PDB file of C-alpha atoms in Angstrom:
ATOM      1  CA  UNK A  54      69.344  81.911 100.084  1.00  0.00           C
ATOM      2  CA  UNK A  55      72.806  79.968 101.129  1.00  0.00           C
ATOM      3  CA  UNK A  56      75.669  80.425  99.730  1.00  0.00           C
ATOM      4  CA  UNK A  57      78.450  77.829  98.156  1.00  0.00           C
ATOM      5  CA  UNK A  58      79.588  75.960 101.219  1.00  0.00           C
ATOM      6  CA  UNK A  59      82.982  74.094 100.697  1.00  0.00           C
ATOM      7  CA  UNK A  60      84.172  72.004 103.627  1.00  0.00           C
ATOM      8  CA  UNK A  61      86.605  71.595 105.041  1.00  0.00           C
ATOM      9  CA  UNK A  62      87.917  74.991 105.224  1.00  0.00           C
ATOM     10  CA  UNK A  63      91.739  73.813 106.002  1.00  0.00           C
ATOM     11  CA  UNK A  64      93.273  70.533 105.850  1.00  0.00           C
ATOM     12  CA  UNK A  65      96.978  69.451 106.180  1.00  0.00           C
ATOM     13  CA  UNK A  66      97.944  66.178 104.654  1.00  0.00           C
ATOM     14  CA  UNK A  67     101.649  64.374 103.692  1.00  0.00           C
ATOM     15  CA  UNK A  68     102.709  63.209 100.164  1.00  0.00           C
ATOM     16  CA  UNK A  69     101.291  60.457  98.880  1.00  0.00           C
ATOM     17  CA  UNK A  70      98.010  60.994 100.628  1.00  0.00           C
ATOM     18  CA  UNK A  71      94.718  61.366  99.066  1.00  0.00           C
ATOM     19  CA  UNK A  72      92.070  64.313  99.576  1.00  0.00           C
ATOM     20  CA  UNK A  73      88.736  64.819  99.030  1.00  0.00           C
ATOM     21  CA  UNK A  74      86.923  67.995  98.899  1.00  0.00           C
ATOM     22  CA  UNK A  75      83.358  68.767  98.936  1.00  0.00           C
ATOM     23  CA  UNK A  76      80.622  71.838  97.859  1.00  0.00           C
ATOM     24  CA  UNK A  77      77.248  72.242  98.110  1.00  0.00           C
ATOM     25  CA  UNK A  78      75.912  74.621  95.469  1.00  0.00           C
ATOM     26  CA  UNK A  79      73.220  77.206  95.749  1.00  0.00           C
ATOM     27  CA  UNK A  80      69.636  75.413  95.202  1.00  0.00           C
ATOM     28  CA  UNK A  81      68.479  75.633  92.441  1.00  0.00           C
ATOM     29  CA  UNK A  82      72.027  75.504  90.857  1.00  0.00           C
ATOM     30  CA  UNK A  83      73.325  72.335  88.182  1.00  0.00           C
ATOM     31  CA  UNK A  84      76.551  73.433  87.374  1.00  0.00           C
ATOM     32  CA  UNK A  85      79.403  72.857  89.591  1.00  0.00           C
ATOM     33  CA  UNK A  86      82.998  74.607  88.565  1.00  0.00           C
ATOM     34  CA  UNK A  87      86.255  73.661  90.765  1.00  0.00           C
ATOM     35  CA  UNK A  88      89.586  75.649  90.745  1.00  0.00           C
ATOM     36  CA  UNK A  89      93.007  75.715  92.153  1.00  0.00           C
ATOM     37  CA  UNK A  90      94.483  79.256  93.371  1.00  0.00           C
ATOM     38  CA  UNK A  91      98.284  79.489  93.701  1.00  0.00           C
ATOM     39  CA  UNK A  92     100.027  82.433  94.381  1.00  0.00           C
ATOM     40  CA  UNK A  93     102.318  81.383  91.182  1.00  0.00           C
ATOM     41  CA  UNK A  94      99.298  80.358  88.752  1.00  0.00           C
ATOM     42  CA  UNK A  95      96.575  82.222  89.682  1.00  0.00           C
ATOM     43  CA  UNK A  96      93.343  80.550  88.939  1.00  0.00           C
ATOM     44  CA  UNK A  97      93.365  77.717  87.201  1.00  0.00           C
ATOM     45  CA  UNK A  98      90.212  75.912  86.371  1.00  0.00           C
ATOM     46  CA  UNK A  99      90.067  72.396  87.189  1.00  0.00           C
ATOM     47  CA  UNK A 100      86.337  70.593  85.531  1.00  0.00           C
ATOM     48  CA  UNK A 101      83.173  71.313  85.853  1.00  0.00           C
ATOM     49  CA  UNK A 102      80.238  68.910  86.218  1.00  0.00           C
ATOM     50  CA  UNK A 103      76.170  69.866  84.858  1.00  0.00           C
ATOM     51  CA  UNK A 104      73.880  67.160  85.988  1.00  0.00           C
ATOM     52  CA  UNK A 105      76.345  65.025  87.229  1.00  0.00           C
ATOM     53  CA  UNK A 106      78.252  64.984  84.093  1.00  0.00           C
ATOM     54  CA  UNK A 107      81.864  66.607  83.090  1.00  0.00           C
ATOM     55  CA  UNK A 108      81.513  68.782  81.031  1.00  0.00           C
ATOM     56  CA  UNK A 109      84.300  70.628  80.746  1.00  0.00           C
ATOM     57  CA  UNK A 110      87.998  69.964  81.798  1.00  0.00           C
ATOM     58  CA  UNK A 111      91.311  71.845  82.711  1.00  0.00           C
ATOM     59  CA  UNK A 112      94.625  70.445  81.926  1.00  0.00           C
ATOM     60  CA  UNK A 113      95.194  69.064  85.233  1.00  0.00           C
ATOM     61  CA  UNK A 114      97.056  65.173  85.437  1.00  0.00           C
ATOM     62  CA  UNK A 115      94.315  62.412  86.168  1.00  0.00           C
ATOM     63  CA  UNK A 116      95.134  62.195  89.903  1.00  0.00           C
ATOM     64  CA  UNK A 117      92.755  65.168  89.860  1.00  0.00           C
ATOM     65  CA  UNK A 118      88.970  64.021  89.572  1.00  0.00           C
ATOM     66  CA  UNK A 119      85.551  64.731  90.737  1.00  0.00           C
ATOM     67  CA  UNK A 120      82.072  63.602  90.556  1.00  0.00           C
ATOM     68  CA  UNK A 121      78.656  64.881  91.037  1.00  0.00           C
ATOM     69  CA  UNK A 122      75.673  63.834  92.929  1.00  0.00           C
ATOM     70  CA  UNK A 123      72.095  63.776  91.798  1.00  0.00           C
ATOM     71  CA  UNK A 124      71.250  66.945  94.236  1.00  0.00           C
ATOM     72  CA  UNK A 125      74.353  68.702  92.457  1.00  0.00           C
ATOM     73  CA  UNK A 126      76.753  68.710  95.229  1.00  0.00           C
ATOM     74  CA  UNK A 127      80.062  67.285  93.968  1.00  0.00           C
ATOM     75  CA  UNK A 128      83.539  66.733  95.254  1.00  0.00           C
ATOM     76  CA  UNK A 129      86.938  66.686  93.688  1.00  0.00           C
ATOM     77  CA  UNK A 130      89.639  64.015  94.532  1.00  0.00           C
ATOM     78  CA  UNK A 131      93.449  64.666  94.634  1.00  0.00           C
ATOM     79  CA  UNK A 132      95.085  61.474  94.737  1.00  0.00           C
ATOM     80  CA  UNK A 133      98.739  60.789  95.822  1.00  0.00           C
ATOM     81  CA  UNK A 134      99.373  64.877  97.092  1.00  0.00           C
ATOM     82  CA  UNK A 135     102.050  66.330  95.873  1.00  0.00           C
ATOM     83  CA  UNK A 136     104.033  69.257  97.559  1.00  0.00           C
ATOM     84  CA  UNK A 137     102.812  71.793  94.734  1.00  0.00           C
ATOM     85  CA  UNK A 138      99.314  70.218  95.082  1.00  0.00           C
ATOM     86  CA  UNK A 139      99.165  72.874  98.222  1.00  0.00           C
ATOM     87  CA  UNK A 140      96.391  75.519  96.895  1.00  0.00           C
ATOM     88  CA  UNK A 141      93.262  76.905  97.891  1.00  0.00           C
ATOM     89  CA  UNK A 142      91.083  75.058  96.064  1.00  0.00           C
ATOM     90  CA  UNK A 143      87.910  76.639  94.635  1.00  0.00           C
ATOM     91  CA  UNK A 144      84.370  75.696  94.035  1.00  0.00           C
ATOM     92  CA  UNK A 145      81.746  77.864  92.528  1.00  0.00           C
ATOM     93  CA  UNK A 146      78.176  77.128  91.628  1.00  0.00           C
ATOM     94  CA  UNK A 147      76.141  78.661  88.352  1.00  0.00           C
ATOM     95  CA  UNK A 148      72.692  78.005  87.068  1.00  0.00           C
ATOM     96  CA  UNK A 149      74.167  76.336  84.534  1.00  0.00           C
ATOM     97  CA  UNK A 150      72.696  78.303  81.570  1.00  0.00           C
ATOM     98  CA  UNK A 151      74.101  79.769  78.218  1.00  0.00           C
ATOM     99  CA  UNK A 152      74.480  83.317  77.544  1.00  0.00           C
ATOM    100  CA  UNK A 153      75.966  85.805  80.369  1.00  0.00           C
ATOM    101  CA  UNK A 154      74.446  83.601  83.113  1.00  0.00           C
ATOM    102  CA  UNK A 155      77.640  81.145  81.968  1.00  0.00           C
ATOM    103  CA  UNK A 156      80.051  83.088  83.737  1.00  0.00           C
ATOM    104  CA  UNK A 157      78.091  84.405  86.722  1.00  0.00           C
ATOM    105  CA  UNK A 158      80.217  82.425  89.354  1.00  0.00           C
ATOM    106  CA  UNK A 159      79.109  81.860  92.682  1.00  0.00           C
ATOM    107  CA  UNK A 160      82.108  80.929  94.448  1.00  0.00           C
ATOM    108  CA  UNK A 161      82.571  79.777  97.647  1.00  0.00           C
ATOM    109  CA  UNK A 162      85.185  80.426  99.950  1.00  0.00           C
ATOM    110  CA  UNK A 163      87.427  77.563  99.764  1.00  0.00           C
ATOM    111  CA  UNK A 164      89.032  74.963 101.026  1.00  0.00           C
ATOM    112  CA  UNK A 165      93.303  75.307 101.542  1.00  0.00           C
ATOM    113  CA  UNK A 166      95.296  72.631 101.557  1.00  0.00           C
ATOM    114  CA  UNK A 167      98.713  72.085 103.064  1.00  0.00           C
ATOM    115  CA  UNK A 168     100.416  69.477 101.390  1.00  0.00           C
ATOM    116  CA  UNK A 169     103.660  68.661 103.866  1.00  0.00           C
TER     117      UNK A 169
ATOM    118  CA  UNK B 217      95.171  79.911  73.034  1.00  0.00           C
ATOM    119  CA  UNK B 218      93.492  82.406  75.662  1.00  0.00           C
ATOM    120  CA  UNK B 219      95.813  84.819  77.778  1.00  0.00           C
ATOM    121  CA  UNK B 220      94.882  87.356  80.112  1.00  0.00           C
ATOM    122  CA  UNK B 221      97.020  90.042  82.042  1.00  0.00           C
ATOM    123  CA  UNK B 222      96.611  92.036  84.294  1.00  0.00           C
ATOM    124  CA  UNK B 223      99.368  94.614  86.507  1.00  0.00           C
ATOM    125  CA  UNK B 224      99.986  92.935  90.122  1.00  0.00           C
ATOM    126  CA  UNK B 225      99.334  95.683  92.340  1.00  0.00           C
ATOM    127  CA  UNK B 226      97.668  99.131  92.531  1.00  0.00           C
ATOM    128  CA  UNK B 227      97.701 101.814  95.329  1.00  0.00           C
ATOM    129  CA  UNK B 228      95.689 104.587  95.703  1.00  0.00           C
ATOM    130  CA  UNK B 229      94.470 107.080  97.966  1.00  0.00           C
ATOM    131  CA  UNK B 230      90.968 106.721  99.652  1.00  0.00           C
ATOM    132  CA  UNK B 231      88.435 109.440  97.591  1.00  0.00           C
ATOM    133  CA  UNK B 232      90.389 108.942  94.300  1.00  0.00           C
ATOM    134  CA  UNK B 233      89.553 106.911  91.513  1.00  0.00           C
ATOM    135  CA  UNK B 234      91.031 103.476  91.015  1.00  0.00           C
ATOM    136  CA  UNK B 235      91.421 102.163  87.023  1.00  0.00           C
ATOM    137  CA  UNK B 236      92.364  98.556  87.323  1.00  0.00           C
ATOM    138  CA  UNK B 237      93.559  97.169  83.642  1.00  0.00           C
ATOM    139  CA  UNK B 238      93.464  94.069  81.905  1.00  0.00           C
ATOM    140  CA  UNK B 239      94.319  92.822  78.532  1.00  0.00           C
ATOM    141  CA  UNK B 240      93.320  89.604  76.607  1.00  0.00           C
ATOM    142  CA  UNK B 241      94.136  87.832  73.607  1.00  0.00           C
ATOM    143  CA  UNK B 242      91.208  86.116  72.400  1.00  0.00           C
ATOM    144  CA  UNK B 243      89.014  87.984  70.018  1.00  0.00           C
ATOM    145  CA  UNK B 244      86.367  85.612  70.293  1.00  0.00           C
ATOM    146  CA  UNK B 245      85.428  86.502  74.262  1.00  0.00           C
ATOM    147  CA  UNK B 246      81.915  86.638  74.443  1.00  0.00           C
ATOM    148  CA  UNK B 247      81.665  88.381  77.894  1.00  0.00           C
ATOM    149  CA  UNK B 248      83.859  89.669  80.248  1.00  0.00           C
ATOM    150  CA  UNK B 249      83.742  89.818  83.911  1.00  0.00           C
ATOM    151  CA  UNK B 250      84.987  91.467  86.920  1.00  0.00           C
ATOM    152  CA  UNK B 251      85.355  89.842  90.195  1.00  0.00           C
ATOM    153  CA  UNK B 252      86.379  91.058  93.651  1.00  0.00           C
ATOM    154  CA  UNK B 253      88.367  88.635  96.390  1.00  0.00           C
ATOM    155  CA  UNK B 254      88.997  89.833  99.810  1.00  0.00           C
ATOM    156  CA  UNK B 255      91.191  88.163 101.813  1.00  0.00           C
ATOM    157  CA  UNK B 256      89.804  84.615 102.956  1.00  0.00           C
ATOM    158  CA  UNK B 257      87.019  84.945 100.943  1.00  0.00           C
ATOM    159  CA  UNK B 258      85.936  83.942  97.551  1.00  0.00           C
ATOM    160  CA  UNK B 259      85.530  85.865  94.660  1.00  0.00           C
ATOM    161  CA  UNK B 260      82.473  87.461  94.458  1.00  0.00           C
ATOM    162  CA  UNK B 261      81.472  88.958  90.698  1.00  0.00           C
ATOM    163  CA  UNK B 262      81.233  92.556  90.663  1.00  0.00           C
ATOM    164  CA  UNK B 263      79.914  93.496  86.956  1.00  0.00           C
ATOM    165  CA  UNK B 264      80.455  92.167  83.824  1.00  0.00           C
ATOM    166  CA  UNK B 265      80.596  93.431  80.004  1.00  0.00           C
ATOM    167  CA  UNK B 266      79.076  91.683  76.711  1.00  0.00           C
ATOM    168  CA  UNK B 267      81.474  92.199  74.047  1.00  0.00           C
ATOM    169  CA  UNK B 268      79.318  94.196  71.968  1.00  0.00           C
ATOM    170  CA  UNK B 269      79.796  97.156  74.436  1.00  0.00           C
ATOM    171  CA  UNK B 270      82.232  99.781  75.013  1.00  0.00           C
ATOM    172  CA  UNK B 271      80.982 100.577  78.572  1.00  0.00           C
ATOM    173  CA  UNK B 272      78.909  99.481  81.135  1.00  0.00           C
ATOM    174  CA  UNK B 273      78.301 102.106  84.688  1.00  0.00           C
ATOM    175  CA  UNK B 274      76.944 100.696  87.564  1.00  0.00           C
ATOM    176  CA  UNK B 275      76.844 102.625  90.635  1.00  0.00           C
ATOM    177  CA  UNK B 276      80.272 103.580  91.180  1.00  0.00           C
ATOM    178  CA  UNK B 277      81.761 101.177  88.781  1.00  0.00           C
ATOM    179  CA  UNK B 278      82.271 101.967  85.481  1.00  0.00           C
ATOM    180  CA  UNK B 279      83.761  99.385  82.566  1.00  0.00           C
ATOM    181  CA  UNK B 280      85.369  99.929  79.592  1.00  0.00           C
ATOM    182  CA  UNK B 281      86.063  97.669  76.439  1.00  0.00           C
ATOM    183  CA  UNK B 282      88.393  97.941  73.735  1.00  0.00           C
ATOM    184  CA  UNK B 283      87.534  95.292  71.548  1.00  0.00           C
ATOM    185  CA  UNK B 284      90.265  96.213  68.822  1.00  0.00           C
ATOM    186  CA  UNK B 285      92.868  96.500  71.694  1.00  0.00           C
ATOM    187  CA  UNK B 286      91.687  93.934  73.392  1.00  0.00           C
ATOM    188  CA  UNK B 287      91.321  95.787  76.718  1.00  0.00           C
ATOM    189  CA  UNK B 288      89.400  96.214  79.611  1.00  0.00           C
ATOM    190  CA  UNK B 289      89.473  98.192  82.737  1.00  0.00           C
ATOM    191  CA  UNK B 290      87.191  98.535  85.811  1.00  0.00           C
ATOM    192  CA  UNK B 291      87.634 102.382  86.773  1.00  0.00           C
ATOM    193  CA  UNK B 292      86.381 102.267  90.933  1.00  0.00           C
ATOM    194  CA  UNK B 293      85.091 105.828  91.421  1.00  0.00           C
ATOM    195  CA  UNK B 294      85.462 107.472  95.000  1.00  0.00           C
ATOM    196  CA  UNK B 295      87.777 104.620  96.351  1.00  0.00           C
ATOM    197  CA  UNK B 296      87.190 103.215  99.835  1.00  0.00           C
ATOM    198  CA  UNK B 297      89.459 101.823 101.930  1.00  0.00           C
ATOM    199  CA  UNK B 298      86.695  98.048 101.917  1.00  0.00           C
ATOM    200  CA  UNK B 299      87.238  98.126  98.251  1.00  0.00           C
ATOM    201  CA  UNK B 300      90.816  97.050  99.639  1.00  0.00           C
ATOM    202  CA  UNK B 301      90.720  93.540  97.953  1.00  0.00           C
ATOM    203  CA  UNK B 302      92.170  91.822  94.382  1.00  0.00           C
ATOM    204  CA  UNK B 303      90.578  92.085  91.422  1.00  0.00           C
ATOM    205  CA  UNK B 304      90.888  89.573  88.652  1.00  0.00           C
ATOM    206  CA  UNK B 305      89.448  89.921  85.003  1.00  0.00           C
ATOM    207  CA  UNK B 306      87.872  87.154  83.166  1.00  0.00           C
ATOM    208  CA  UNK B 307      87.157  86.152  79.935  1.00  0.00           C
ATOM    209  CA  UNK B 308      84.465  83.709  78.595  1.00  0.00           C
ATOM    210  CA  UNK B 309      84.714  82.938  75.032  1.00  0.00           C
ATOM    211  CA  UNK B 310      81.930  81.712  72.291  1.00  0.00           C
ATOM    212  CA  UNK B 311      83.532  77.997  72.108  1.00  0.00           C
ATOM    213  CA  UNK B 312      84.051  77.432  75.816  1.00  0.00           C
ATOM    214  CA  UNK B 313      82.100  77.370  78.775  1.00  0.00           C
ATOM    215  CA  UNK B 314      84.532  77.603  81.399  1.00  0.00           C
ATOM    216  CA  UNK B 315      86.102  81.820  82.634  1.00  0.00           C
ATOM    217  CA  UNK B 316      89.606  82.171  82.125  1.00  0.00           C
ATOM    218  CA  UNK B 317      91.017  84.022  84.750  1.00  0.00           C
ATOM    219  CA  UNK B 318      93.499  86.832  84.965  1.00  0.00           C
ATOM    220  CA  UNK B 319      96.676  86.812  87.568  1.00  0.00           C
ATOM    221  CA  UNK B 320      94.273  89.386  89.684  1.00  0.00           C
ATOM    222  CA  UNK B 321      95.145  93.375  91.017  1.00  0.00           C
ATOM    223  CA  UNK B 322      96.036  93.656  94.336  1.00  0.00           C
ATOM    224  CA  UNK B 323      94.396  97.427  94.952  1.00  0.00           C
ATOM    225  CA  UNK B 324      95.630  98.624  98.246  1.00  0.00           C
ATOM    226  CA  UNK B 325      93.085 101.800  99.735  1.00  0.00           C
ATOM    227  CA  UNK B 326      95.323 104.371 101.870  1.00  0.00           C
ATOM    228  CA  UNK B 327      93.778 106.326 104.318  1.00  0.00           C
TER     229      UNK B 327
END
């Protein structure tokens, strides 16, 4: 069974410029969880998306979005980078279900971005 | 709101037994989980605790939950130098779906 695969794995950009990431779940999996790592914040969670609909947000500023597609992968958008926008950034996949099964992750392994 | 701390860093000799702590605020957490990240990886979950329980074992992990403390710790029995990695607790409570994630233990194994 595949993993999460997040791509790209590295990316430099400038201020100002926008980003788009993207992850391909597990099959099988509907839920779709982004977050940013920082050595200074930890893990914050950005949204997730469950059959192509938010359904939960972080407190992140609107430049941050995402979307899903109908065979679950999704992407998240950064626009107009900021220097502390540099992260690794996150994406893990779940079944999607309540109970325990809510909080079984399946991350991937990221994708960093440089923002210079 | 939800908080949870952990200590930055651990050492430890290889063979001993590692207790990695964490404490949370939120006394409605459902579950709690443990995940492992090793350096350019992601995490990957290790075990997790409903909050019912006062301990979980599996294999050489063992959990342990203070509910009235508000505590948890993953005790890492025999310690090998690949269990080298950060560990970060996480809380998931009954109102929301999303983990809240400690600041992560950096555990350093020494031969």
């Amino acid at each position: 069974k595949a993993g999460v695969t997040q791509t790209p794995r590295y990316l430099i950009k400038t201020r100002g410029q926008q980003v788009t990431l993207s992850c391909s779940p597990i099959s099988g999996h509907r839920s779709v969880s982004w977050y940013q790592q920082t050595p200074g914040q930890g893990l914050q969670f950005l949204f997730e998306y469950f059959s192509e609909t938010q359904r939960n947000k972080g407190n992140f500023p609107g430049r941050f979005s995402g979307r899903q597609f109908s065979n679950s992968r999704s992407e998240m958008n950064v626009s107009t980078l900021e220097l502390g926008d540099s992260a690794l950034y996150l994406c893990a996949s779940s079944s999607g279900l309540a109970g325990v099964a809510a909080g079984e992750l399946f991350f991937g392994e990221g994708s960093r971005l440089t923002v210079l | 709101g939800e908080d949870v701390e952990q200590s930055l860093f651990l050492s430890v000799r290889e063979g001993d037994s590692s207790v990695i702590n964490c404490t949370y605020t939120d006394s409605s957490s459902t579950y709690l989980y443990w995940y492992k990240q090793e350096p350019g990886a992601g995490l990957q979950l290790l075990t997790y605790i409903f909050s019912n329980m006062d301990m979980k074992q599996d294999q050489r992990l063992t959990v342990l939950l203070n509910k009235k403390d508000k505590h948890l710790s993953l005790r890492i029995a025999d310690t090998q130098t690949g269990d080298s990695a950060i560990y970060f607790c996480a809380e998931r409570t009954g109102s929301a779906r999303q983990l809240t994630f400690g600041s992560g233990t950096q555990l350093t194994v020494l031969p």
